[in-house]
PDB file of C-alpha atoms in Angstrom:
ATOM      1  CA  GLU A   1     146.530  45.395  67.079  1.00 89.00           C
ATOM      2  CA  VAL A   2     143.475  43.298  66.708  1.00 91.00           C
ATOM      3  CA  GLN A   3     140.295  45.150  66.055  1.00 95.00           C
ATOM      4  CA  LEU A   4     136.759  43.792  65.728  1.00 97.00           C
ATOM      5  CA  ALA A   5     133.913  45.982  64.571  1.00 97.00           C
ATOM      6  CA  GLU A   6     130.356  44.668  64.748  1.00 98.00           C
ATOM      7  CA  SER A   7     127.477  46.162  62.871  1.00 98.00           C
ATOM      8  CA  GLY A   8     123.925  45.398  61.714  1.00 98.00           C
ATOM      9  CA  GLY A   9     121.982  45.505  64.918  1.00 98.00           C
ATOM     10  CA  GLY A  10     118.591  47.059  65.341  1.00 98.00           C
ATOM     11  CA  LEU A  11     114.904  46.510  66.170  1.00 98.00           C
ATOM     12  CA  VAL A  12     113.207  43.506  64.653  1.00 98.00           C
ATOM     13  CA  LYS A  13     109.826  41.908  65.224  1.00 98.00           C
ATOM     14  CA  PRO A  14     109.491  38.512  66.708  1.00 98.00           C
ATOM     15  CA  GLY A  15     109.815  35.872  63.915  1.00 98.00           C
ATOM     16  CA  GLY A  16     111.898  38.206  61.800  1.00 98.00           C
ATOM     17  CA  SER A  17     115.467  38.016  60.584  1.00 98.00           C
ATOM     18  CA  LEU A  18     118.617  40.061  60.815  1.00 98.00           C
ATOM     19  CA  ARG A  19     122.206  39.711  59.648  1.00 98.00           C
ATOM     20  CA  LEU A  20     125.081  40.932  61.709  1.00 98.00           C
ATOM     21  CA  SER A  21     128.572  41.703  60.302  1.00 98.00           C
ATOM     22  CA  CYS A  22     131.931  41.826  61.920  1.00 98.00           C
ATOM     23  CA  ALA A  23     134.931  43.282  60.196  1.00 97.00           C
ATOM     24  CA  ALA A  24     138.272  42.068  61.666  1.00 97.00           C
ATOM     25  CA  SER A  25     141.737  43.504  61.351  1.00 96.00           C
ATOM     26  CA  GLY A  26     145.165  42.899  62.824  1.00 94.00           C
ATOM     27  CA  ILE A  27     144.781  39.101  62.620  1.00 94.00           C
ATOM     28  CA  THR A  28     145.350  36.488  59.983  1.00 95.00           C
ATOM     29  CA  PHE A  29     141.736  36.209  59.413  1.00 96.00           C
ATOM     30  CA  LYS A  30     141.804  33.157  57.121  1.00 96.00           C
ATOM     31  CA  ASN A  31     143.403  31.043  59.911  1.00 96.00           C
ATOM     32  CA  ALA A  32     141.153  32.304  62.715  1.00 95.00           C
ATOM     33  CA  TRP A  33     138.189  30.625  64.251  1.00 96.00           C
ATOM     34  CA  MET A  34     135.575  33.384  64.374  1.00 97.00           C
ATOM     35  CA  GLY A  35     132.454  33.421  66.464  1.00 96.00           C
ATOM     36  CA  TRP A  36     129.845  35.246  68.386  1.00 98.00           C
ATOM     37  CA  VAL A  37     129.020  35.821  72.089  1.00 98.00           C
ATOM     38  CA  ARG A  38     125.958  37.700  73.322  1.00 98.00           C
ATOM     39  CA  GLN A  39     124.790  39.370  76.407  1.00 98.00           C
ATOM     40  CA  ALA A  40     121.275  40.045  77.275  1.00 98.00           C
ATOM     41  CA  PRO A  41     120.422  43.203  79.236  1.00 97.00           C
ATOM     42  CA  GLY A  42     121.655  42.916  82.765  1.00 96.00           C
ATOM     43  CA  LYS A  43     122.744  39.256  82.194  1.00 97.00           C
ATOM     44  CA  GLY A  44     125.954  37.402  81.789  1.00 98.00           C
ATOM     45  CA  LEU A  45     127.901  36.311  78.717  1.00 98.00           C
ATOM     46  CA  GLU A  46     126.487  33.626  76.536  1.00 98.00           C
ATOM     47  CA  TRP A  47     128.497  31.923  73.788  1.00 97.00           C
ATOM     48  CA  VAL A  48     126.554  31.729  70.461  1.00 98.00           C
ATOM     49  CA  GLY A  49     128.634  29.860  68.007  1.00 97.00           C
ATOM     50  CA  LEU A  50     131.794  29.787  65.900  1.00 97.00           C
ATOM     51  CA  ILE A  51     133.001  28.969  62.445  1.00 97.00           C
ATOM     52  CA  LYS A  52     136.326  27.269  61.919  1.00 97.00           C
ATOM     53  CA  SER A  53     138.892  28.353  59.308  1.00 97.00           C
ATOM     54  CA  LYS A  54     138.528  26.896  55.839  1.00 96.00           C
ATOM     55  CA  ASN A  55     141.679  24.978  56.093  1.00 95.00           C
ATOM     56  CA  GLU A  56     140.129  23.189  59.270  1.00 94.00           C
ATOM     57  CA  GLY A  57     136.958  22.427  57.368  1.00 95.00           C
ATOM     58  CA  GLY A  58     135.125  25.695  57.673  1.00 96.00           C
ATOM     59  CA  THR A  59     132.359  24.046  59.798  1.00 96.00           C
ATOM     60  CA  SER A  60     130.225  25.845  62.317  1.00 97.00           C
ATOM     61  CA  VAL A  61     129.127  24.950  65.889  1.00 97.00           C
ATOM     62  CA  TYR A  62     126.243  26.536  67.704  1.00 97.00           C
ATOM     63  CA  ALA A  63     124.863  26.812  71.271  1.00 96.00           C
ATOM     64  CA  ALA A  64     121.596  24.910  71.751  1.00 96.00           C
ATOM     65  CA  PRO A  65     119.326  27.957  72.140  1.00 97.00           C
ATOM     66  CA  VAL A  66     120.185  29.168  68.620  1.00 98.00           C
ATOM     67  CA  ARG A  67     120.848  25.973  66.823  1.00 97.00           C
ATOM     68  CA  GLY A  68     118.673  25.702  63.599  1.00 97.00           C
ATOM     69  CA  ARG A  69     117.886  29.351  63.636  1.00 98.00           C
ATOM     70  CA  PHE A  70     121.253  31.130  63.526  1.00 98.00           C
ATOM     71  CA  SER A  71     123.977  30.629  60.858  1.00 98.00           C
ATOM     72  CA  ILE A  72     127.551  31.858  60.812  1.00 98.00           C
ATOM     73  CA  SER A  73     129.487  32.394  57.619  1.00 98.00           C
ATOM     74  CA  ARG A  74     132.682  34.046  56.647  1.00 98.00           C
ATOM     75  CA  ASP A  75     134.235  35.882  53.805  1.00 97.00           C
ATOM     76  CA  ASP A  76     138.054  35.591  54.056  1.00 97.00           C
ATOM     77  CA  GLU A  77     138.515  38.082  51.132  1.00 97.00           C
ATOM     78  CA  LYS A  78     136.782  40.727  53.192  1.00 97.00           C
ATOM     79  CA  ASN A  79     138.060  39.618  56.630  1.00 97.00           C
ATOM     80  CA  THR A  80     134.365  39.612  57.715  1.00 98.00           C
ATOM     81  CA  VAL A  81     132.319  37.147  59.690  1.00 98.00           C
ATOM     82  CA  TYR A  82     128.491  37.171  59.611  1.00 98.00           C
ATOM     83  CA  LEU A  83     125.671  36.035  61.858  1.00 98.00           C
ATOM     84  CA  LEU A  84     122.391  35.309  60.138  1.00 98.00           C
ATOM     85  CA  MET A  85     119.572  35.229  62.718  1.00 98.00           C
ATOM     86  CA  ASN A  86     116.182  33.784  61.665  1.00 98.00           C
ATOM     87  CA  SER A  87     113.002  33.206  63.612  1.00 98.00           C
ATOM     88  CA  LEU A  88     113.972  35.688  66.217  1.00 98.00           C
ATOM     89  CA  LYS A  89     112.577  35.571  69.717  1.00 98.00           C
ATOM     90  CA  SER A  90     112.331  38.168  72.454  1.00 98.00           C
ATOM     91  CA  GLU A  91     114.927  36.163  74.357  1.00 98.00           C
ATOM     92  CA  ASP A  92     117.452  36.850  71.505  1.00 98.00           C
ATOM     93  CA  THR A  93     117.531  40.496  72.634  1.00 98.00           C
ATOM     94  CA  ALA A  94     121.114  41.162  73.487  1.00 98.00           C
ATOM     95  CA  VAL A  95     124.374  42.861  72.638  1.00 98.00           C
ATOM     96  CA  TYR A  96     126.124  40.652  70.178  1.00 98.00           C
ATOM     97  CA  TYR A  97     129.961  40.607  70.181  1.00 98.00           C
ATOM     98  CA  CYS A  98     132.110  38.815  67.568  1.00 96.00           C
ATOM     99  CA  THR A  99     135.137  36.961  68.778  1.00 95.00           C
ATOM    100  CA  ALA A 100     138.406  35.575  67.405  1.00 95.00           C
ATOM    101  CA  GLY A 101     140.106  32.486  68.603  1.00 90.00           C
ATOM    102  CA  SER A 102     139.352  30.149  71.497  1.00 89.00           C
ATOM    103  CA  TRP A 103     139.938  32.712  74.192  1.00 91.00           C
ATOM    104  CA  PHE A 104     138.800  36.182  73.320  1.00 90.00           C
ATOM    105  CA  GLY A 105     141.322  38.915  73.238  1.00 87.00           C
ATOM    106  CA  PRO A 106     140.207  42.382  72.079  1.00 88.00           C
ATOM    107  CA  TRP A 107     136.468  42.694  72.008  1.00 93.00           C
ATOM    108  CA  GLY A 108     134.563  45.147  69.809  1.00 92.00           C
ATOM    109  CA  GLN A 109     131.852  47.419  71.241  1.00 95.00           C
ATOM    110  CA  GLY A 110     129.189  45.002  70.174  1.00 97.00           C
ATOM    111  CA  THR A 111     125.838  45.641  68.291  1.00 98.00           C
ATOM    112  CA  LEU A 112     122.496  45.644  70.054  1.00 98.00           C
ATOM    113  CA  VAL A 113     119.710  43.505  68.700  1.00 98.00           C
ATOM    114  CA  THR A 114     116.264  44.164  70.053  1.00 98.00           C
ATOM    115  CA  VAL A 115     113.435  41.723  69.323  1.00 98.00           C
ATOM    116  CA  SER A 116     110.079  43.338  70.115  1.00 97.00           C
ATOM    117  CA  SER A 117     106.761  43.955  68.515  1.00 96.00           C
TER     118      SER A 117
ATOM    119  CA  ASP B   1     127.914  20.503  77.700  1.00 94.00           C
ATOM    120  CA  ILE B   2     130.474  21.668  80.256  1.00 97.00           C
ATOM    121  CA  VAL B   3     128.805  23.628  82.988  1.00 97.00           C
ATOM    122  CA  MET B   4     130.892  26.339  84.646  1.00 98.00           C
ATOM    123  CA  THR B   5     129.914  27.420  88.147  1.00 98.00           C
ATOM    124  CA  GLN B   6     131.438  30.447  89.835  1.00 98.00           C
ATOM    125  CA  SER B   7     131.418  31.321  93.509  1.00 97.00           C
ATOM    126  CA  PRO B   8     130.492  33.558  95.119  1.00 97.00           C
ATOM    127  CA  ASP B   9     127.955  35.452  92.940  1.00 98.00           C
ATOM    128  CA  SER B  10     129.146  38.700  94.624  1.00 98.00           C
ATOM    129  CA  LEU B  11     132.114  39.760  96.701  1.00 96.00           C
ATOM    130  CA  THR B  12     132.803  42.832  98.734  1.00 97.00           C
ATOM    131  CA  VAL B  13     136.413  43.572  99.568  1.00 97.00           C
ATOM    132  CA  SER B  14     138.253  46.384 101.167  1.00 97.00           C
ATOM    133  CA  LEU B  15     140.675  48.362  99.113  1.00 97.00           C
ATOM    134  CA  GLY B  16     144.215  46.791  99.175  1.00 97.00           C
ATOM    135  CA  GLU B  17     142.738  43.405 100.302  1.00 97.00           C
ATOM    136  CA  ARG B  18     142.678  40.141  98.385  1.00 97.00           C
ATOM    137  CA  ALA B  19     139.680  39.050  96.289  1.00 98.00           C
ATOM    138  CA  THR B  20     139.393  35.314  95.406  1.00 98.00           C
ATOM    139  CA  ILE B  21     136.920  34.005  92.866  1.00 98.00           C
ATOM    140  CA  SER B  22     136.350  30.270  92.320  1.00 98.00           C
ATOM    141  CA  CYS B  23     135.301  28.663  89.008  1.00 98.00           C
ATOM    142  CA  LYS B  24     134.470  24.934  88.890  1.00 98.00           C
ATOM    143  CA  SER B  25     133.805  22.986  85.727  1.00 98.00           C
ATOM    144  CA  SER B  26     131.557  19.973  85.365  1.00 98.00           C
ATOM    145  CA  GLN B  27     134.312  18.053  83.686  1.00 98.00           C
ATOM    146  CA  THR B  28     138.140  18.331  83.354  1.00 98.00           C
ATOM    147  CA  LEU B  29     139.556  21.211  81.364  1.00 98.00           C
ATOM    148  CA  PHE B  30     143.021  19.642  81.466  1.00 98.00           C
ATOM    149  CA  TYR B  31     144.357  18.239  78.169  1.00 97.00           C
ATOM    150  CA  SER B  32     147.198  15.871  79.069  1.00 95.00           C
ATOM    151  CA  SER B  33     148.772  15.848  75.570  1.00 96.00           C
ATOM    152  CA  ASN B  34     149.890  19.468  75.919  1.00 95.00           C
ATOM    153  CA  ASN B  35     149.616  19.919  79.709  1.00 96.00           C
ATOM    154  CA  LYS B  36     147.274  22.785  79.482  1.00 98.00           C
ATOM    155  CA  ASN B  37     143.984  23.826  81.029  1.00 98.00           C
ATOM    156  CA  TYR B  38     141.599  25.254  78.659  1.00 98.00           C
ATOM    157  CA  LEU B  39     140.254  28.101  80.816  1.00 98.00           C
ATOM    158  CA  ALA B  40     140.084  31.885  80.537  1.00 98.00           C
ATOM    159  CA  TRP B  41     139.136  34.747  82.771  1.00 98.00           C
ATOM    160  CA  TYR B  42     137.516  38.087  81.777  1.00 98.00           C
ATOM    161  CA  GLN B  43     136.716  41.369  83.480  1.00 98.00           C
ATOM    162  CA  GLN B  44     133.677  43.467  82.490  1.00 98.00           C
ATOM    163  CA  LYS B  45     133.161  46.967  83.873  1.00 97.00           C
ATOM    164  CA  PRO B  46     129.862  48.642  83.601  1.00 93.00           C
ATOM    165  CA  GLY B  47     128.991  49.729  80.075  1.00 93.00           C
ATOM    166  CA  GLN B  48     132.099  48.236  78.502  1.00 95.00           C
ATOM    167  CA  PRO B  49     132.814  44.995  76.647  1.00 96.00           C
ATOM    168  CA  PRO B  50     134.618  42.216  78.487  1.00 97.00           C
ATOM    169  CA  LYS B  51     138.397  42.326  78.709  1.00 97.00           C
ATOM    170  CA  LEU B  52     140.649  39.210  78.657  1.00 97.00           C
ATOM    171  CA  LEU B  53     142.673  38.855  81.780  1.00 98.00           C
ATOM    172  CA  ILE B  54     144.001  35.276  81.814  1.00 98.00           C
ATOM    173  CA  TYR B  55     144.139  32.284  79.403  1.00 98.00           C
ATOM    174  CA  TRP B  56     145.521  28.780  79.766  1.00 98.00           C
ATOM    175  CA  ALA B  57     144.220  29.212  83.354  1.00 98.00           C
ATOM    176  CA  SER B  58     147.255  31.142  84.505  1.00 98.00           C
ATOM    177  CA  THR B  59     148.926  33.049  81.591  1.00 98.00           C
ATOM    178  CA  ARG B  60     148.343  36.759  82.060  1.00 98.00           C
ATOM    179  CA  GLU B  61     147.348  38.686  78.951  1.00 96.00           C
ATOM    180  CA  SER B  62     149.776  41.369  77.901  1.00 95.00           C
ATOM    181  CA  GLY B  63     149.173  44.671  79.781  1.00 95.00           C
ATOM    182  CA  VAL B  64     147.132  43.116  82.595  1.00 97.00           C
ATOM    183  CA  PRO B  65     148.448  44.177  86.014  1.00 97.00           C
ATOM    184  CA  ASP B  66     150.351  41.479  87.927  1.00 96.00           C
ATOM    185  CA  ARG B  67     147.892  41.751  90.868  1.00 98.00           C
ATOM    186  CA  PHE B  68     145.636  39.540  88.781  1.00 98.00           C
ATOM    187  CA  SER B  69     146.625  35.874  88.833  1.00 98.00           C
ATOM    188  CA  GLY B  70     145.010  32.574  87.749  1.00 98.00           C
ATOM    189  CA  SER B  71     145.560  29.124  89.259  1.00 98.00           C
ATOM    190  CA  GLY B  72     144.112  25.746  89.406  1.00 98.00           C
ATOM    191  CA  SER B  73     143.877  22.570  87.214  1.00 98.00           C
ATOM    192  CA  GLY B  74     141.359  20.009  86.105  1.00 98.00           C
ATOM    193  CA  THR B  75     138.049  21.158  87.386  1.00 98.00           C
ATOM    194  CA  ASP B  76     138.903  23.741  90.001  1.00 98.00           C
ATOM    195  CA  PHE B  77     140.241  27.181  89.207  1.00 98.00           C
ATOM    196  CA  THR B  78     140.721  30.488  90.984  1.00 98.00           C
ATOM    197  CA  LEU B  79     141.116  34.112  89.995  1.00 98.00           C
ATOM    198  CA  THR B  80     142.948  36.122  92.645  1.00 98.00           C
ATOM    199  CA  ILE B  81     143.181  39.936  92.775  1.00 98.00           C
ATOM    200  CA  SER B  82     145.974  40.755  95.190  1.00 96.00           C
ATOM    201  CA  GLY B  83     145.486  44.224  96.513  1.00 94.00           C
ATOM    202  CA  LEU B  84     142.147  45.309  95.298  1.00 97.00           C
ATOM    203  CA  GLN B  85     142.029  48.670  93.525  1.00 97.00           C
ATOM    204  CA  ALA B  86     139.002  50.870  92.916  1.00 96.00           C
ATOM    205  CA  GLU B  87     139.332  50.285  89.172  1.00 97.00           C
ATOM    206  CA  ASP B  88     138.873  46.538  89.791  1.00 98.00           C
ATOM    207  CA  VAL B  89     135.161  47.014  90.502  1.00 97.00           C
ATOM    208  CA  ALA B  90     133.709  44.822  87.727  1.00 98.00           C
ATOM    209  CA  VAL B  91     132.004  41.487  87.003  1.00 98.00           C
ATOM    210  CA  TYR B  92     134.445  38.636  86.358  1.00 98.00           C
ATOM    211  CA  TYR B  93     133.695  35.603  84.206  1.00 98.00           C
ATOM    212  CA  CYS B  94     135.450  32.327  83.570  1.00 98.00           C
ATOM    213  CA  GLN B  95     135.171  30.561  80.185  1.00 98.00           C
ATOM    214  CA  GLN B  96     136.162  27.043  79.068  1.00 98.00           C
ATOM    215  CA  TYR B  97     137.311  26.378  75.667  1.00 97.00           C
ATOM    216  CA  TYR B  98     138.109  22.675  76.044  1.00 97.00           C
ATOM    217  CA  ASN B  99     134.956  21.526  74.259  1.00 94.00           C
ATOM    218  CA  THR B 100     132.271  23.172  72.178  1.00 93.00           C
ATOM    219  CA  PRO B 101     129.883  24.463  73.064  1.00 94.00           C
ATOM    220  CA  TRP B 102     132.289  26.821  74.848  1.00 96.00           C
ATOM    221  CA  THR B 103     130.642  28.105  78.007  1.00 97.00           C
ATOM    222  CA  PHE B 104     130.995  30.867  80.547  1.00 98.00           C
ATOM    223  CA  GLY B 105     130.404  30.906  84.269  1.00 98.00           C
ATOM    224  CA  GLN B 106     127.485  33.105  85.499  1.00 98.00           C
ATOM    225  CA  GLY B 107     129.869  35.902  86.645  1.00 98.00           C
ATOM    226  CA  THR B 108     131.021  37.259  90.027  1.00 98.00           C
ATOM    227  CA  LYS B 109     130.440  40.870  90.905  1.00 98.00           C
ATOM    228  CA  VAL B 110     133.356  42.432  92.862  1.00 98.00           C
ATOM    229  CA  GLU B 111     132.607  45.567  94.807  1.00 97.00           C
ATOM    230  CA  ILE B 112     134.515  47.720  97.358  1.00 96.00           C
ATOM    231  CA  LYS B 113     133.622  47.521 101.097  1.00 94.00           C
TER     232      LYS B 113
END
């Protein structure tokens, strides 16, 4: 059974940084494209970005609103994917979910990031 | 970027009746080399994370009731709930994974009449 568990959310001031983690189990992690989707309060789903498997280059792709500020990395030994968020803005306030694959099977509960002074 | 547009934004349907949600993409999601449409559907109930219903436009995820079906090809897709149940009250999203950045539709809220 695939399980994804996000952590690391919290309250951060505008301009600050935060790193989210997602521990995955039940998948062959090293072969999986891992990513993040977010959902602002009362809004729809927004794709944030992904990181490919190392054997497919290990490169990352990002949505325009976060490009240059967010960075996704992975640790295949720990079956964990990370989202480093810099220069945070109020509009980054959202529940952040990590994802595995191209369509997203089981979802974790997400982790709430609140950007506010 | 591929823009995904769902209609309607909200839908009120009587119990046992059919609910139909449309999803249109700004460019084709059909890849001719494998004859597949790169589209998924999700259900999100209040206070819960989304749940995968359909992928490859029409393949039902394991455990999803067969009253949920997906159809369409190219740029026009439909999610049909045949015989709406009370537990189907939710917001439904389509998502394309044909090209990055992957994108979602804005969501369709389904309620009971």
